[in-house]
Short mmCIF file of C-alpha atoms in Angstrom, two decimals:
data_model
loop_
_atom_site.label_atom_id
_atom_site.label_comp_id
_atom_site.label_asym_id
_atom_site.label_seq_id
_atom_site.Cartn_x
_atom_site.Cartn_y
_atom_site.Cartn_z
CA MET A 12 11.01 -12.42 -37.24
CA GLU A 13 9.38 -11.33 -33.89
CA VAL A 14 6.27 -13.03 -32.54
CA ASP A 15 4.51 -11.91 -29.42
CA VAL A 16 3.12 -14.62 -27.06
CA VAL A 17 0.05 -12.83 -25.67
CA LEU A 18 -0.93 -14.11 -22.32
CA ASN A 19 -4.71 -13.92 -21.60
CA ASP A 20 -5.83 -13.93 -18.03
CA PHE A 21 -9.26 -14.49 -19.19
CA ASP A 22 -10.80 -12.36 -16.27
CA GLY A 23 -11.17 -9.86 -18.99
CA CYS A 24 -7.93 -8.70 -20.81
CA MET A 25 -5.55 -9.56 -23.66
CA VAL A 26 -2.17 -8.60 -22.03
CA ARG A 27 0.84 -8.12 -24.25
CA HIS A 28 4.20 -9.71 -23.26
CA GLY A 29 6.03 -7.26 -21.19
CA TYR A 30 3.05 -5.01 -20.78
CA ASP A 31 2.79 -3.00 -17.45
CA THR A 32 -0.40 -4.34 -16.14
CA HIS A 33 -0.26 -1.74 -13.38
CA GLY A 34 0.13 1.22 -15.64
CA LYS A 35 -3.45 1.78 -16.66
CA ILE A 36 -6.90 1.06 -15.25
CA GLN A 37 -7.94 -2.26 -16.62
CA LYS A 38 -11.51 -2.64 -17.69
CA GLY A 39 -10.94 -5.60 -20.03
CA PRO A 40 -13.12 -6.90 -22.85
CA ASP A 41 -15.90 -8.05 -20.68
CA SER A 42 -16.68 -4.47 -19.60
CA GLU A 43 -19.43 -2.39 -21.26
CA THR A 44 -17.09 -0.01 -23.09
CA ASP A 45 -15.46 -0.85 -26.32
CA ASP A 46 -12.37 1.49 -25.47
CA ALA A 47 -11.12 -0.92 -22.97
CA PHE A 48 -9.67 -2.90 -26.06
CA ASP A 49 -7.21 0.01 -26.62
CA PHE A 50 -5.43 -1.23 -23.50
CA TYR A 51 -4.75 -4.64 -24.80
CA ARG A 52 -3.82 -4.28 -28.40
CA SER A 53 -1.40 -6.91 -29.82
CA TYR A 54 0.71 -5.84 -32.74
CA GLY A 55 2.31 -8.26 -35.16
CA ARG A 56 1.89 -11.99 -35.34
CA SER A 57 0.81 -13.39 -32.01
CA ILE A 58 0.14 -16.62 -30.30
CA VAL A 59 -2.59 -16.19 -27.67
CA LEU A 60 -2.38 -18.70 -24.89
CA CYS A 61 -6.00 -18.88 -23.48
CA THR A 62 -6.60 -20.54 -20.20
CA GLY A 63 -9.61 -20.90 -18.02
CA ARG A 64 -13.38 -20.24 -18.64
CA SER A 65 -15.57 -22.09 -20.98
CA TYR A 66 -15.65 -22.52 -24.73
CA GLU A 67 -18.73 -20.08 -24.74
CA ALA A 68 -16.85 -17.37 -22.99
CA THR A 69 -13.88 -17.75 -25.29
CA GLU A 70 -16.14 -17.60 -28.29
CA GLY A 71 -17.89 -14.43 -27.14
CA ILE A 72 -14.60 -12.63 -26.48
CA LEU A 73 -13.11 -13.55 -29.73
CA ARG A 74 -16.14 -12.49 -31.70
CA ARG A 75 -16.18 -9.11 -30.02
CA MET A 76 -12.57 -8.72 -30.87
CA ASN A 77 -13.30 -9.60 -34.46
CA ARG A 78 -16.02 -7.01 -34.69
CA ASN A 79 -13.96 -4.19 -33.15
CA SER A 80 -10.70 -5.17 -34.80
CA ALA A 81 -8.68 -3.64 -32.12
CA VAL A 82 -6.93 -6.82 -30.97
CA CYS A 83 -5.28 -9.50 -33.15
CA GLU A 84 -5.05 -7.24 -36.21
CA HIS A 85 -2.35 -9.30 -37.90
CA GLY A 86 -3.63 -12.78 -37.12
CA ILE A 87 -3.36 -15.13 -34.22
CA ASP A 88 -3.04 -18.76 -33.44
CA ILE A 89 -5.22 -19.56 -30.47
CA LEU A 90 -4.54 -22.37 -27.98
CA TYR A 91 -7.25 -23.22 -25.45
CA GLU A 92 -6.40 -25.52 -22.65
CA SER A 93 -3.64 -27.23 -24.46
CA GLU A 94 -5.64 -27.73 -27.63
CA ARG A 95 -6.18 -25.54 -30.62
CA ILE A 96 -9.85 -24.64 -30.63
CA CYS A 97 -12.15 -24.99 -33.39
CA LEU A 98 -13.06 -21.28 -33.67
CA LEU A 99 -10.62 -20.82 -36.44
CA ASP A 100 -12.66 -23.21 -38.54
CA GLU A 101 -15.64 -20.87 -38.41
CA PRO A 102 -16.19 -18.29 -41.30
CA ASP A 103 -15.99 -15.40 -38.97
CA PHE A 104 -12.36 -16.17 -38.15
CA SER A 105 -11.20 -17.34 -41.61
CA GLN A 106 -8.95 -14.39 -42.08
CA TYR A 107 -6.57 -15.71 -39.44
CA ARG A 108 -5.88 -19.11 -41.18
CA PRO A 109 -2.92 -17.88 -43.30
CA TYR A 110 -0.98 -17.00 -40.20
CA MET A 111 -1.50 -20.41 -38.62
CA GLU A 112 0.99 -22.16 -41.02
CA LEU A 113 3.66 -19.40 -40.56
CA LEU A 114 3.46 -19.73 -36.76
CA ARG A 115 3.78 -23.55 -36.93
CA GLU A 116 6.90 -22.93 -39.14
CA ILE A 117 8.59 -20.78 -36.45
CA GLU A 118 7.05 -22.29 -33.28
CA ASN A 119 10.30 -24.00 -32.17
CA GLU A 120 11.99 -20.63 -32.01
CA ILE A 121 9.35 -19.19 -29.79
CA ASP A 122 9.27 -21.56 -26.91
CA PRO A 123 10.33 -25.22 -26.85
CA ARG A 124 7.07 -26.13 -25.00
CA ILE A 125 4.66 -24.85 -27.59
CA PRO A 126 4.99 -27.70 -30.05
CA ASP A 127 4.11 -30.08 -27.22
CA ILE A 128 0.79 -28.33 -26.98
CA LEU A 129 -0.01 -27.58 -30.59
#
């Protein structure tokens, strides 16, 4: 099974592993236009490693992704500053919960460091 580890620079964009960040003009999810999300689609099961910014900024970006459904279409497990954030316990993100168990089962195959921060 293939699992993308999506790196989030949190200056505004979800960037797929291996994505050519210089290939397109990057607007990012903080911009005014929703079409910016098309540049940062994540297909399949993903783990999003979130670093930087505050809980409030993280929550806002995730809620916008949830409304537009352009990113994280197949479920994610979100890590925020080495701890799983509580957003997945909120009703708006309940659809992502089934994927968390699957990701935990295969986490050792993804990166040996990930279990240490889950």
